[in-house]
XYZ file of C-alpha atoms in Angstrom:
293
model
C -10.444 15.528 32.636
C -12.390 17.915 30.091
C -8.901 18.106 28.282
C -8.742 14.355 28.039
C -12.547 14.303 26.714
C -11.863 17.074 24.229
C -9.460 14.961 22.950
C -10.925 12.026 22.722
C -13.307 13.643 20.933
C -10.968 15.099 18.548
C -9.708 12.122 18.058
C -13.261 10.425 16.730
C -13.800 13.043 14.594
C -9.698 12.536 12.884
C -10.558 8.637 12.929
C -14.284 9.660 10.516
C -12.022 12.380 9.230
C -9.707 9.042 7.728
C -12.664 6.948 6.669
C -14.317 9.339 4.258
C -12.209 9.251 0.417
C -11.304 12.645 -0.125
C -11.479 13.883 3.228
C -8.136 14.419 5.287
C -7.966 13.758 8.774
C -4.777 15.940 9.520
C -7.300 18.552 8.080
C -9.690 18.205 11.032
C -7.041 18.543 13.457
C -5.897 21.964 12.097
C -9.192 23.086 12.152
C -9.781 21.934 15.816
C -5.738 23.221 16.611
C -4.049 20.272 17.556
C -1.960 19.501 13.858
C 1.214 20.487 15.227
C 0.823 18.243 18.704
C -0.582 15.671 16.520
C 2.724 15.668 13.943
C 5.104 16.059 17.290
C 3.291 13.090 18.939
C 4.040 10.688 15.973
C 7.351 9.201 17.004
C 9.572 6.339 18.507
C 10.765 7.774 21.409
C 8.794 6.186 24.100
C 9.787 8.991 26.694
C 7.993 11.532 24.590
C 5.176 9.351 24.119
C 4.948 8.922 28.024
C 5.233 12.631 28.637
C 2.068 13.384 26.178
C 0.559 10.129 27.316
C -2.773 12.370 28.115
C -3.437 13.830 24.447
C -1.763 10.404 22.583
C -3.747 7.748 24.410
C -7.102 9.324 23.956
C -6.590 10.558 20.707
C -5.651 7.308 19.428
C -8.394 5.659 21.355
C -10.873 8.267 19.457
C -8.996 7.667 16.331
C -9.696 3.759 16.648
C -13.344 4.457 17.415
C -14.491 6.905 14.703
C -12.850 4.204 12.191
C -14.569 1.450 13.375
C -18.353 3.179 13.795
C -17.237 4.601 10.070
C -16.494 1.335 8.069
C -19.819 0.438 8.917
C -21.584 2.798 7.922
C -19.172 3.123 4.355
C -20.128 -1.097 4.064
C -23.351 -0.500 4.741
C -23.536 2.345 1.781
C -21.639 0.321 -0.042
C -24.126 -2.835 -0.371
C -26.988 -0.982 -0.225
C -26.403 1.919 -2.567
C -23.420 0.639 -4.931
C -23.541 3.121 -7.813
C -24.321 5.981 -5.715
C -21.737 5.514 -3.311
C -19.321 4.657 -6.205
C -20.319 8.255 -8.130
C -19.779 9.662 -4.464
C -16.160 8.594 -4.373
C -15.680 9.384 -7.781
C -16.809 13.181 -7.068
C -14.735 13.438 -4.196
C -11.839 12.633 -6.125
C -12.571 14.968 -8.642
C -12.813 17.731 -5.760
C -9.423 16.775 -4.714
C -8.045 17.786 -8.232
C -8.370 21.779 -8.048
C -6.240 21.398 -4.656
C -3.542 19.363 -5.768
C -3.358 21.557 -9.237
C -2.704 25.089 -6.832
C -0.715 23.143 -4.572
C 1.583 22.270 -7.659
C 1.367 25.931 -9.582
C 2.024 27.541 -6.415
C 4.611 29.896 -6.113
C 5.801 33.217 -4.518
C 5.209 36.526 -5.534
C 7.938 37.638 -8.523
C 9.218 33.952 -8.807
C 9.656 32.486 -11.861
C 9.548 28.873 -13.015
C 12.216 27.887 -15.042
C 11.797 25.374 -18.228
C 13.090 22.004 -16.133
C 11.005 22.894 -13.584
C 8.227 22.638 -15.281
C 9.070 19.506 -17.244
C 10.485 18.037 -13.282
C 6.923 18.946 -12.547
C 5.192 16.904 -15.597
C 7.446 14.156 -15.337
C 6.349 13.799 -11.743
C 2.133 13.987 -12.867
C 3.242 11.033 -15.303
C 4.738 8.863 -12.807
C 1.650 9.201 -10.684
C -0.743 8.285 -13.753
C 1.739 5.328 -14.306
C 1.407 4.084 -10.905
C -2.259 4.294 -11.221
C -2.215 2.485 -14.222
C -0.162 0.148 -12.661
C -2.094 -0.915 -9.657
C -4.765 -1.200 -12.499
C -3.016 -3.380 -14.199
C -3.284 -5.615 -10.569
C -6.752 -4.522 -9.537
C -7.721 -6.372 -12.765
C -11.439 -6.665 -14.546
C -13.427 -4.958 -11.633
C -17.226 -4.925 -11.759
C -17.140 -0.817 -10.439
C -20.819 -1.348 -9.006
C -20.810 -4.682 -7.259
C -17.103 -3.919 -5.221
C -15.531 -6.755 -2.942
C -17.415 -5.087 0.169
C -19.237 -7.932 1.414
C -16.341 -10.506 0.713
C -12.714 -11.163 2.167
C -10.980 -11.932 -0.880
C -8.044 -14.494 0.032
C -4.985 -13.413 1.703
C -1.973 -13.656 -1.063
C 1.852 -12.347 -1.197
C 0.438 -9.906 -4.156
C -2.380 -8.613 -1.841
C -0.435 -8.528 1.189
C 2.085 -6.365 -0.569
C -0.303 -3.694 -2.230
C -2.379 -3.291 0.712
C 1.163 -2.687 2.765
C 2.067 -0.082 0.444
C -2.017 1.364 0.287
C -1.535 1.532 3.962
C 1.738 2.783 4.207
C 1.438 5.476 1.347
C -2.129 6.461 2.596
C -0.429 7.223 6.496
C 1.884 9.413 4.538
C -0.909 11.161 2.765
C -2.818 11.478 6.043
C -0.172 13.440 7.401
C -0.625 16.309 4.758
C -3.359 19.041 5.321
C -6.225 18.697 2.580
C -4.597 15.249 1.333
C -6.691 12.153 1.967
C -4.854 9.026 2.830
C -8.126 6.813 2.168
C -8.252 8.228 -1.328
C -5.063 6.968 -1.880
C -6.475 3.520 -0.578
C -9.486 3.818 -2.716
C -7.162 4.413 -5.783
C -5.370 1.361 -5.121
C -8.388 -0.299 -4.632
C -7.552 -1.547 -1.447
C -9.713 0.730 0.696
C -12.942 -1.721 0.006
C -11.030 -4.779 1.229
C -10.011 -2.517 4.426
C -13.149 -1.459 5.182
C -14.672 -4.903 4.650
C -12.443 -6.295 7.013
C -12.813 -3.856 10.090
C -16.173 -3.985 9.155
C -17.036 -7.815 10.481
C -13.236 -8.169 12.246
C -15.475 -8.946 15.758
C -17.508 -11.457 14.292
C -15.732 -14.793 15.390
C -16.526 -16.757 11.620
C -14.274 -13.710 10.010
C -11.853 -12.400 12.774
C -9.063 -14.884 11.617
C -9.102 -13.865 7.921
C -10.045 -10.273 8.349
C -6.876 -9.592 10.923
C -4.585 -11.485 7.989
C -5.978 -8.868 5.664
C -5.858 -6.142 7.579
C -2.158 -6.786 9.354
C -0.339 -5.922 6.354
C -2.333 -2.685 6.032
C -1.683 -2.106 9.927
C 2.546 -2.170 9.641
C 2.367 -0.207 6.278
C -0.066 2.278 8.469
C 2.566 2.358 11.295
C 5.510 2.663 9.015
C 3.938 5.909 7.274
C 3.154 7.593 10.332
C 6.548 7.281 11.390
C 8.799 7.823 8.452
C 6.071 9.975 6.995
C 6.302 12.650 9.392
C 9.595 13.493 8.676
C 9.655 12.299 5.117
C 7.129 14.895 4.271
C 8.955 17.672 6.208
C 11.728 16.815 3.991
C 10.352 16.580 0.340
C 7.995 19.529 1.266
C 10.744 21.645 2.143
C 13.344 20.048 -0.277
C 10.817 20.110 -3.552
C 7.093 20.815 -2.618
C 5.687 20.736 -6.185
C 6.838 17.795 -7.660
C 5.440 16.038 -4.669
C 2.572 17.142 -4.651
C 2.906 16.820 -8.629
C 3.080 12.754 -8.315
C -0.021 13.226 -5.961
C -2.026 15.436 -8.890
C -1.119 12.185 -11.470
C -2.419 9.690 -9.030
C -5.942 11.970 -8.951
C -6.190 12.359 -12.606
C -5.336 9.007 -13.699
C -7.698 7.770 -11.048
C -10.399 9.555 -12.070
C -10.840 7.586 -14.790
C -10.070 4.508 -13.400
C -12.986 4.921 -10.596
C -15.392 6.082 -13.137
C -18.301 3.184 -12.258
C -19.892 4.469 -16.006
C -23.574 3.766 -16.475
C -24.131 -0.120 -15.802
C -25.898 0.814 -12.716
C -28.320 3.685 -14.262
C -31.103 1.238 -13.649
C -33.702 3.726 -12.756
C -34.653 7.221 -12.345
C -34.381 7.378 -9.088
C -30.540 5.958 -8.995
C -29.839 8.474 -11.445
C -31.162 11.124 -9.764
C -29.239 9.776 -6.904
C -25.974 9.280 -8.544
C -25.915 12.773 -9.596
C -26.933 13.961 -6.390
C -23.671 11.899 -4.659
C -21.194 13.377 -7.577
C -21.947 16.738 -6.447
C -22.207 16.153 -2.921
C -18.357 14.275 -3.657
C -16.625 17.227 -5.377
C -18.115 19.815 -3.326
C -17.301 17.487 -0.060
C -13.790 17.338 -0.965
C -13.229 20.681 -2.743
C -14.332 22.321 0.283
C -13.311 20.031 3.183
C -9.517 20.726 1.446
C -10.157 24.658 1.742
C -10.295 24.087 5.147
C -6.663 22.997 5.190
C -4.935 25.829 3.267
């Protein structure tokens, strides 16, 4: 029983862990021990599933709590302290940068990178600025300090398909140690429609709408987990710097995008606590990924 507990504890803390931009939930479960059960546990066959039954069902039971106490607390930040939240995010994906950049430049002792390797390796940093310019390109003229936190936009084939992919390439993300997957949702700028949802999902006025929204998200979640586990074995072991190369683009090019600029600066005391957030961001996330090295 204090097995299952610990767990489910575990579990809670993963599901927070998944919330927070910049933080990486596979990172809390290597620091509490349980990555490699975690990784082994994500699968299809139901006969393994039914053999860990007592570490899957109340880890995913924690999971499904510490996002739904979270996404409050994120909306409630959110519409209450816009720009500060907003420089938080943008901090902690500025202290994802220095992670991703030895993550890319890493290499063993004597080795030496070879001229295509390098270009492979800038290529791969452009595509991930691309794609962020892309998705900006869809995201459209967004007002940075008044985000869509308090509404459900409407459900369309354009939205349903970029917050399948948010979900499915943030579940991928999750899987890696120091990576955040909700950054990756933030970046798309799907991670305030997510959050919204969950946010007032039991309220009967919104449940409709807000499990439309968040069903897409939800299949692109499960499809990650499950492809993404191996999928990242793979490219990992088959070319572990120009994935994590495409990841580095995606960071830079979205920390410009996120920028919320000065709009909000509407007196000293947001300043102060706009600053205040940026720091707490990058050393939240420069840390927190230190964790998972």
């Amino acid at each position: 029983m204090f097995e299952i507990i610990k767990t489910f504890l575990i579990g809670c803390a993963v599901g927070m862990g998944n919330v927070i931009p910049g933080v990486s939930g596979s990172t809390i479960a290597v620091v509490f021990g349980i990555y490699d059960k975690f990784i082994n546990a994500i699968t299809l066959n139901f006969k393994k599933l039914w053999a860990n039954r007592k570490f899957v069902i109340p880890m995913v039971l924690g999971m499904i709590l510490g996002v739904f106490a979270f996404s409050k607390i994120v909306s409630y930040l959110y519409t209450h302290f816009p720009t500060q939240t907003n420089y938080a995010f943008t901090g902690l994906i500025v202290g994802s940068i220095p992670l991703l950049i030895s993550l890319v430049t890493k290499q063993k002792k004597g080795e030496k990178k070879s001229f295509w390797y390098i270009f492979s390796l800038v290529i791969c940093v452009a595509i991930g600025i691309a794609i962020i310019y892309l998705f900006s390109i869809l995201e459209g003229n967004v007002d940075k300090n008044t985000p869509e936190f308090t509404v459900l936009p409407e459900l369309s084939v354009g939205l349903a398909l970029r917050i399948f992919i948010a979900g499915l390439l943030g579940a991928v993300a999750m899987i890696i140690p120091g990576i955040s997957g909700s950054l990756l949702m933030l970046i798309m700028g799907v991670y305030p429609i997510v959050i919204a949802a969950i946010s007032v999902i039991l309220q009967p006025s919104t449940f409709v709408h807000a499990c439309l929204l968040l069903l897409p998200n939800g299949i692109g979640v499960l499809i990650g987990l499950l492809a993404g586990a191996k999928l990242i074995g793979f490219m990992l072991k088959k070319a572990p710097g120009q994935s994590y190369a495409v990841i580095l683009g995606l960071l830079l090019g979205s920390a410009v995008f996120m920028f919320p600029g000065f709009a909000g600066f509407t007196s000293a005391g947001i300043i102060a606590g706009s600053i205040v957030s940026f720091v707490g961001g990058v050393a939240l996330a420069y840390f927190g990924s230190k964790t998972g090295e």
